[in-house]
Amino acid sequence: MHQIYAQMTTMSSQGHRGHRHTAPVRHVAAVHSELSWRLPEVDVERSGRQVVASYWSDQRETTRDYAARNPRGYYVASLFMRTTQLALSTDAGKIHQGEWRSGSFLLSAPGQTLRAQFDTPCEILHLHLSEAFMRRMAEASNGLHLLGGLASVGVSQDDAIAQLGRALLAADDKMCGWQYAERVAAAMVSRYFHLLTQAQLTDGQPPRRIALPRWRLQRVREYVQLHLGQTITLSDMAAAASLSPMHFAAQFRIATGQRPHDYLLACRIDRAKTLLATTDRALIDITLDVGFCTQAHFTTVFKRFTGTTPSLWRRHNYRPASLISEVPRASAEILQLRPSKND
């Protein structure tokens, strides 16, 4: 029996009066211990697993403060195995302060930082779920539209999810391993997506689509302009917005009406137009300055955006910088970042 479970035989029965908690036995590879709150004894990012389950038990009555950042590329689900008093917040603000009932299920996004203040003992099962795993579960539940909403923290409470969590914690050492944890996690996440879908149907609301807030858009724009002459990936743009690539791409398109890659190309072409119109630099130099690797590729993309080649465009628009009052910016409308309604 693992040490943390030996403690559970004497755990307080708050919220379970008249019932003595029986300590479950688990396979070490199925549910890992935690070095600190939300920090498993294994390196989640390097584990290569779709699901890493871990368990946090703290029976102290004193106030404790913690902060933890979710691993890159992993959502973190928290299932409260007993009722506790907790104040929980993110960088965006407070999530909840007060009582968290046994069976409460909390899901937070990759890279998100959570801060907690516990005032009573707590026992929490954590599931570290890869983005690929979550996308697969969302597709199976017809809930791909729900993934954008999971960029923030979602809280639910459900007896079925709680029962699945107890089953995972009670896993037999000789029969179960990390594969069992993955199967149980799949059932828990599928149930969670079902609850979200049912809540939308009950409210009579269409699927909620979340747009990238104005401040995140501005950070992306500044990053792109600063690194325009370099290679910029979707992950780079997402990191500038402090989101996972999947969430960023979906929210960016809702906010701007275009894909991040199309926006990046438009920025490169816009910078190229300025250089073509105000300087006599060689096309190959401009090509490299705006982030293209070859002049042929630059010409192809430029023609797609403007309908003509860089040389012909320069011939009709070239004006020395000293004479320019306003450089033509045919893509200005494309580059305008529209603010979201939820700023």
GROMACS .gro file of C-alpha atoms in nm:
model
  343
    1MET     CA    1   0.000   0.000   0.000
    2HIS     CA    2   0.133   0.346  -0.092
    3GLN     CA    3   0.208   0.585   0.193
    4ILE     CA    4  -0.052   0.840   0.092
    5TYR     CA    5  -0.320   0.575   0.113
    6ALA     CA    6  -0.208   0.464   0.455
    7GLN     CA    7  -0.298   0.814   0.570
    8MET     CA    8  -0.649   0.780   0.430
    9THR     CA    9  -0.748   0.513   0.683
   10THR     CA   10  -0.752   0.785   0.949
   11MET     CA   11  -0.879   1.071   0.736
   12SER     CA   12  -1.149   1.294   0.875
   13SER     CA   13  -1.503   1.200   0.782
   14GLN     CA   14  -1.620   1.557   0.722
   15GLY     CA   15  -1.904   1.538   0.476
   16HIS     CA   16  -1.934   1.161   0.540
   17ARG     CA   17  -2.067   1.136   0.896
   18GLY     CA   18  -2.129   0.787   1.016
   19HIS     CA   19  -1.914   0.641   0.739
   20ARG     CA   20  -1.553   0.530   0.790
   21HIS     CA   21  -1.344   0.579   0.477
   22THR     CA   22  -1.177   0.256   0.365
   23ALA     CA   23  -0.832   0.301   0.219
   24PRO     CA   24  -0.815   0.190  -0.144
   25VAL     CA   25  -0.510   0.017  -0.286
   26ARG     CA   26  -0.372   0.130  -0.620
   27HIS     CA   27  -0.107   0.042  -0.872
   28VAL     CA   28   0.180   0.291  -0.851
   29ALA     CA   29   0.192   0.319  -1.231
   30ALA     CA   30  -0.180   0.396  -1.248
   31VAL     CA   31  -0.194   0.687  -1.003
   32HIS     CA   32   0.124   0.869  -0.904
   33SER     CA   33   0.205   1.053  -0.584
   34GLU     CA   34   0.251   1.430  -0.596
   35LEU     CA   35   0.557   1.619  -0.473
   36SER     CA   36   0.339   1.924  -0.427
   37TRP     CA   37  -0.011   2.032  -0.522
   38ARG     CA   38  -0.068   1.943  -0.893
   39LEU     CA   39   0.298   1.837  -0.933
   40PRO     CA   40   0.328   1.460  -0.999
   41GLU     CA   41   0.639   1.264  -0.916
   42VAL     CA   42   0.682   1.204  -1.290
   43ASP     CA   43   0.763   1.464  -1.556
   44VAL     CA   44   0.431   1.490  -1.738
   45GLU     CA   45   0.568   1.673  -2.043
   46ARG     CA   46   0.836   1.408  -2.097
   47SER     CA   47   0.623   1.108  -2.005
   48GLY     CA   48   0.489   1.058  -2.359
   49ARG     CA   49   0.156   0.950  -2.210
   50GLN     CA   50  -0.189   1.065  -2.312
   51VAL     CA   51  -0.299   1.057  -1.947
   52VAL     CA   52  -0.101   1.090  -1.624
   53ALA     CA   53  -0.303   1.046  -1.304
   54SER     CA   54  -0.178   1.174  -0.968
   55TYR     CA   55  -0.316   1.218  -0.619
   56TRP     CA   56  -0.279   1.497  -0.362
   57SER     CA   57  -0.372   1.441   0.002
   58ASP     CA   58  -0.314   1.702   0.273
   59GLN     CA   59  -0.481   1.650   0.609
   60ARG     CA   60  -0.362   1.971   0.775
   61GLU     CA   61  -0.615   2.213   0.925
   62THR     CA   62  -0.392   2.518   0.882
   63THR     CA   63  -0.414   2.761   0.589
   64ARG     CA   64  -0.186   2.665   0.297
   65ASP     CA   65  -0.108   2.859  -0.019
   66TYR     CA   66  -0.004   2.698  -0.347
   67ALA     CA   67   0.058   2.800  -0.706
   68ALA     CA   68   0.102   2.562  -1.001
   69ARG     CA   69   0.131   2.595  -1.377
   70ASN     CA   70  -0.027   2.331  -1.597
   71PRO     CA   71   0.222   2.140  -1.817
   72ARG     CA   72   0.257   2.251  -2.177
   73GLY     CA   73   0.024   2.054  -2.401
   74TYR     CA   74  -0.179   1.912  -2.113
   75TYR     CA   75  -0.515   2.000  -1.962
   76VAL     CA   76  -0.545   1.926  -1.591
   77ALA     CA   77  -0.866   1.786  -1.444
   78SER     CA   78  -0.914   1.797  -1.067
   79LEU     CA   79  -1.166   1.572  -0.893
   80PHE     CA   80  -1.228   1.660  -0.529
   81MET     CA   81  -1.256   1.337  -0.331
   82ARG     CA   82  -1.378   1.511  -0.017
   83THR     CA   83  -1.544   1.842   0.068
   84THR     CA   84  -1.294   2.120   0.140
   85GLN     CA   85  -1.272   2.495   0.191
   86LEU     CA   86  -1.071   2.654  -0.087
   87ALA     CA   87  -1.010   2.986  -0.260
   88LEU     CA   88  -0.904   2.926  -0.622
   89SER     CA   89  -0.798   3.183  -0.881
   90THR     CA   90  -0.613   3.227  -1.211
   91ASP     CA   91  -0.436   3.526  -1.365
   92ALA     CA   92  -0.776   3.627  -1.502
   93GLY     CA   93  -0.933   3.645  -1.155
   94LYS     CA   94  -1.107   3.447  -0.886
   95ILE     CA   95  -1.282   3.122  -0.981
   96HIS     CA   96  -1.448   3.037  -0.653
   97GLN     CA   97  -1.402   3.089  -0.281
   98GLY     CA   98  -1.571   2.876  -0.020
   99GLU     CA   99  -1.684   2.517  -0.006
  100TRP     CA  100  -1.593   2.272  -0.280
  101ARG     CA  101  -1.816   1.970  -0.249
  102SER     CA  102  -1.692   1.614  -0.284
  103GLY     CA  103  -1.735   1.520  -0.650
  104SER     CA  104  -1.654   1.869  -0.784
  105PHE     CA  105  -1.472   1.840  -1.116
  106LEU     CA  106  -1.244   2.120  -1.234
  107LEU     CA  107  -1.082   2.139  -1.579
  108SER     CA  108  -0.813   2.393  -1.670
  109ALA     CA  109  -0.621   2.455  -1.992
  110PRO     CA  110  -0.258   2.385  -2.089
  111GLY     CA  111  -0.006   2.633  -1.953
  112GLN     CA  112  -0.258   2.796  -1.722
  113THR     CA  113  -0.145   2.901  -1.375
  114LEU     CA  114  -0.374   2.833  -1.080
  115ARG     CA  115  -0.339   2.964  -0.726
  116ALA     CA  116  -0.507   2.804  -0.428
  117GLN     CA  117  -0.554   2.869  -0.059
  118PHE     CA  118  -0.674   2.568   0.140
  119ASP     CA  119  -0.827   2.614   0.484
  120THR     CA  120  -0.920   2.252   0.556
  121PRO     CA  121  -0.789   1.904   0.467
  122CYS     CA  122  -0.814   1.807   0.102
  123GLU     CA  123  -0.791   1.499  -0.120
  124ILE     CA  124  -0.779   1.557  -0.494
  125LEU     CA  125  -0.733   1.327  -0.792
  126HIS     CA  126  -0.556   1.506  -1.078
  127LEU     CA  127  -0.567   1.391  -1.440
  128HIS     CA  128  -0.311   1.541  -1.677
  129LEU     CA  129  -0.472   1.505  -2.021
  130SER     CA  130  -0.284   1.566  -2.346
  131GLU     CA  131  -0.434   1.797  -2.609
  132ALA     CA  132  -0.450   1.505  -2.853
  133PHE     CA  133  -0.643   1.301  -2.597
  134MET     CA  134  -0.887   1.586  -2.531
  135ARG     CA  135  -0.945   1.644  -2.900
  136ARG     CA  136  -1.014   1.274  -2.952
  137MET     CA  137  -1.263   1.275  -2.664
  138ALA     CA  138  -1.429   1.590  -2.797
  139GLU     CA  139  -1.468   1.440  -3.145
  140ALA     CA  140  -1.615   1.120  -3.001
  141SER     CA  141  -1.864   1.326  -2.801
  142ASN     CA  142  -1.951   1.561  -3.091
  143GLY     CA  143  -1.813   1.835  -2.873
  144LEU     CA  144  -1.532   1.993  -3.074
  145HIS     CA  145  -1.710   2.326  -3.043
  146LEU     CA  146  -1.669   2.301  -2.665
  147LEU     CA  147  -1.288   2.297  -2.670
  148GLY     CA  148  -1.262   2.673  -2.717
  149GLY     CA  149  -1.456   2.724  -2.395
  150LEU     CA  150  -1.205   2.514  -2.207
  151ALA     CA  151  -0.942   2.783  -2.250
  152SER     CA  152  -1.075   2.911  -1.920
  153VAL     CA  153  -1.152   2.703  -1.613
  154GLY     CA  154  -1.467   2.493  -1.619
  155VAL     CA  155  -1.625   2.354  -1.301
  156SER     CA  156  -1.889   2.085  -1.267
  157GLN     CA  157  -2.016   1.839  -1.007
  158ASP     CA  158  -2.136   1.493  -1.095
  159ASP     CA  159  -2.182   1.168  -0.901
  160ALA     CA  160  -2.090   0.953  -1.203
  161ILE     CA  161  -1.754   1.127  -1.246
  162ALA     CA  162  -1.691   1.092  -0.872
  163GLN     CA  163  -1.763   0.717  -0.888
  164LEU     CA  164  -1.518   0.677  -1.176
  165GLY     CA  165  -1.256   0.862  -0.974
  166ARG     CA  166  -1.307   0.632  -0.677
  167ALA     CA  167  -1.276   0.332  -0.908
  168LEU     CA  168  -0.942   0.460  -1.035
  169LEU     CA  169  -0.810   0.518  -0.683
  170ALA     CA  170  -0.920   0.168  -0.583
  171ALA     CA  171  -0.732   0.006  -0.872
  172ASP     CA  172  -0.585  -0.335  -0.788
  173ASP     CA  173  -0.206  -0.335  -0.787
  174LYS     CA  174  -0.184  -0.667  -0.968
  175MET     CA  175  -0.447  -0.594  -1.235
  176CYS     CA  176  -0.421  -0.228  -1.328
  177GLY     CA  177  -0.163   0.011  -1.466
  178TRP     CA  178  -0.144   0.339  -1.654
  179GLN     CA  179  -0.360   0.194  -1.935
  180TYR     CA  180  -0.641   0.155  -1.683
  181ALA     CA  181  -0.599   0.519  -1.580
  182GLU     CA  182  -0.632   0.622  -1.945
  183ARG     CA  183  -0.953   0.423  -1.991
  184VAL     CA  184  -1.111   0.562  -1.675
  185ALA     CA  185  -1.004   0.915  -1.768
  186ALA     CA  186  -1.167   0.871  -2.110
  187ALA     CA  187  -1.496   0.784  -1.943
  188MET     CA  188  -1.469   1.083  -1.706
  189VAL     CA  189  -1.392   1.332  -1.984
  190SER     CA  190  -1.668   1.191  -2.207
  191ARG     CA  191  -1.910   1.237  -1.921
  192TYR     CA  192  -1.787   1.594  -1.871
  193PHE     CA  193  -1.845   1.681  -2.237
  194HIS     CA  194  -2.191   1.526  -2.210
  195LEU     CA  195  -2.269   1.751  -1.913
  196LEU     CA  196  -2.152   2.060  -2.101
  197THR     CA  197  -2.364   1.971  -2.403
  198GLN     CA  198  -2.671   1.903  -2.189
  199ALA     CA  199  -2.626   2.235  -2.010
  200GLN     CA  200  -2.627   2.418  -2.344
  201LEU     CA  201  -2.939   2.235  -2.460
  202THR     CA  202  -3.116   2.309  -2.133
  203ASP     CA  203  -3.031   2.677  -2.162
  204GLY     CA  204  -3.151   2.678  -2.521
  205GLN     CA  205  -2.831   2.846  -2.627
  206PRO     CA  206  -2.628   2.767  -2.940
  207PRO     CA  207  -2.273   2.640  -2.889
  208ARG     CA  208  -2.068   2.915  -2.728
  209ARG     CA  209  -1.784   3.043  -2.944
  210ILE     CA  210  -1.514   3.238  -2.765
  211ALA     CA  211  -1.317   3.507  -2.947
  212LEU     CA  212  -0.962   3.608  -2.862
  213PRO     CA  213  -0.975   3.916  -2.634
  214ARG     CA  214  -0.835   4.246  -2.758
  215TRP     CA  215  -0.533   4.241  -2.527
  216ARG     CA  216  -0.426   3.899  -2.653
  217LEU     CA  217  -0.471   4.013  -3.014
  218GLN     CA  218  -0.250   4.312  -2.946
  219ARG     CA  219   0.022   4.093  -2.797
  220VAL     CA  220   0.014   3.872  -3.107
  221ARG     CA  221   0.029   4.171  -3.338
  222GLU     CA  222   0.328   4.315  -3.152
  223TYR     CA  223   0.508   3.981  -3.157
  224VAL     CA  224   0.452   3.934  -3.531
  225GLN     CA  225   0.569   4.285  -3.617
  226LEU     CA  226   0.882   4.243  -3.403
  227HIS     CA  227   0.978   3.908  -3.556
  228LEU     CA  228   0.845   3.953  -3.909
  229GLY     CA  229   1.181   3.877  -4.070
  230GLN     CA  230   1.211   3.546  -3.886
  231THR     CA  231   1.034   3.211  -3.895
  232ILE     CA  232   0.709   3.239  -3.696
  233THR     CA  233   0.510   2.928  -3.617
  234LEU     CA  234   0.157   2.881  -3.487
  235SER     CA  235   0.308   2.781  -3.153
  236ASP     CA  236   0.505   3.107  -3.142
  237MET     CA  237   0.191   3.314  -3.197
  238ALA     CA  238  -0.002   3.107  -2.946
  239ALA     CA  239   0.271   3.154  -2.686
  240ALA     CA  240   0.253   3.531  -2.738
  241ALA     CA  241  -0.117   3.508  -2.653
  242SER     CA  242  -0.048   3.270  -2.359
  243LEU     CA  243  -0.270   2.999  -2.506
  244SER     CA  244  -0.227   2.651  -2.647
  245PRO     CA  245  -0.198   2.641  -3.030
  246MET     CA  246  -0.536   2.469  -3.061
  247HIS     CA  247  -0.722   2.725  -2.851
  248PHE     CA  248  -0.536   3.016  -3.006
  249ALA     CA  249  -0.615   2.914  -3.365
  250ALA     CA  250  -0.986   2.873  -3.290
  251GLN     CA  251  -1.021   3.198  -3.094
  252PHE     CA  252  -0.808   3.398  -3.337
  253ARG     CA  253  -1.028   3.298  -3.629
  254ILE     CA  254  -1.344   3.392  -3.439
  255ALA     CA  255  -1.197   3.730  -3.344
  256THR     CA  256  -1.047   3.823  -3.683
  257GLY     CA  257  -1.227   3.610  -3.940
  258GLN     CA  258  -0.900   3.464  -4.070
  259ARG     CA  259  -0.651   3.190  -3.988
  260PRO     CA  260  -0.332   3.287  -3.803
  261HIS     CA  261  -0.120   3.178  -4.102
  262ASP     CA  262  -0.318   3.400  -4.340
  263TYR     CA  263  -0.279   3.692  -4.101
  264LEU     CA  264   0.096   3.633  -4.083
  265LEU     CA  265   0.128   3.625  -4.462
  266ALA     CA  266  -0.074   3.945  -4.488
  267CYS     CA  267   0.163   4.113  -4.244
  268ARG     CA  268   0.465   3.999  -4.445
  269ILE     CA  269   0.317   4.126  -4.771
  270ASP     CA  270   0.219   4.455  -4.611
  271ARG     CA  271   0.577   4.510  -4.492
  272ALA     CA  272   0.703   4.416  -4.838
  273LYS     CA  273   0.478   4.678  -4.998
  274THR     CA  274   0.627   4.945  -4.775
  275LEU     CA  275   0.980   4.847  -4.873
  276LEU     CA  276   0.892   4.818  -5.242
  277ALA     CA  277   0.727   5.160  -5.245
  278THR     CA  278   0.988   5.350  -5.044
  279THR     CA  279   1.325   5.190  -5.123
  280ASP     CA  280   1.520   5.064  -5.421
  281ARG     CA  281   1.645   4.755  -5.243
  282ALA     CA  282   1.678   4.433  -5.441
  283LEU     CA  283   1.384   4.195  -5.436
  284ILE     CA  284   1.588   3.919  -5.278
  285ASP     CA  285   1.678   4.147  -4.986
  286ILE     CA  286   1.315   4.239  -4.934
  287THR     CA  287   1.221   3.874  -4.961
  288LEU     CA  288   1.447   3.782  -4.672
  289ASP     CA  289   1.359   4.089  -4.465
  290VAL     CA  290   0.989   4.000  -4.459
  291GLY     CA  291   1.045   3.637  -4.366
  292PHE     CA  292   1.033   3.442  -4.693
  293CYS     CA  293   1.304   3.189  -4.769
  294THR     CA  294   1.297   3.217  -5.149
  295GLN     CA  295   1.210   3.492  -5.395
  296ALA     CA  296   0.991   3.248  -5.588
  297HIS     CA  297   0.773   3.180  -5.286
  298PHE     CA  298   0.757   3.549  -5.204
  299THR     CA  299   0.646   3.630  -5.557
  300THR     CA  300   0.377   3.360  -5.550
  301VAL     CA  301   0.229   3.481  -5.222
  302PHE     CA  302   0.258   3.848  -5.320
  303LYS     CA  303   0.068   3.783  -5.642
  304ARG     CA  304  -0.201   3.594  -5.452
  305PHE     CA  305  -0.258   3.894  -5.226
  306THR     CA  306  -0.226   4.173  -5.485
  307GLY     CA  307  -0.296   4.018  -5.823
  308THR     CA  308   0.041   4.125  -5.961
  309THR     CA  309   0.413   4.060  -5.917
  310PRO     CA  310   0.636   4.256  -5.677
  311SER     CA  311   0.824   4.416  -5.970
  312LEU     CA  312   0.506   4.539  -6.141
  313TRP     CA  313   0.360   4.657  -5.812
  314ARG     CA  314   0.676   4.859  -5.740
  315ARG     CA  315   0.671   5.007  -6.092
  316HIS     CA  316   0.324   5.152  -6.030
  317ASN     CA  317   0.365   5.249  -5.665
  318TYR     CA  318   0.728   5.347  -5.613
  319ARG     CA  319   0.776   5.683  -5.452
  320PRO     CA  320   1.086   5.797  -5.262
  321ALA     CA  321   1.030   5.811  -4.888
  322SER     CA  322   1.072   6.188  -4.886
  323LEU     CA  323   0.769   6.229  -5.114
  324ILE     CA  324   0.541   5.980  -4.941
  325SER     CA  325   0.256   6.106  -4.729
  326GLU     CA  326   0.089   5.766  -4.708
  327VAL     CA  327   0.210   5.432  -4.837
  328PRO     CA  328  -0.056   5.224  -5.014
  329ARG     CA  329  -0.182   4.954  -4.778
  330ALA     CA  330  -0.418   4.737  -4.975
  331SER     CA  331  -0.427   4.484  -4.695
  332ALA     CA  332  -0.514   4.733  -4.420
  333GLU     CA  333  -0.862   4.591  -4.385
  334ILE     CA  334  -0.723   4.238  -4.361
  335LEU     CA  335  -0.471   4.339  -4.096
  336GLN     CA  336  -0.722   4.519  -3.875
  337LEU     CA  337  -0.769   4.314  -3.562
  338ARG     CA  338  -1.132   4.322  -3.466
  339PRO     CA  339  -1.194   4.338  -3.089
  340SER     CA  340  -1.399   4.056  -2.942
  341LYS     CA  341  -1.734   4.113  -2.777
  342ASN     CA  342  -1.607   3.972  -2.448
  343ASP     CA  343  -1.324   4.221  -2.387
   0.00000   0.00000   0.00000
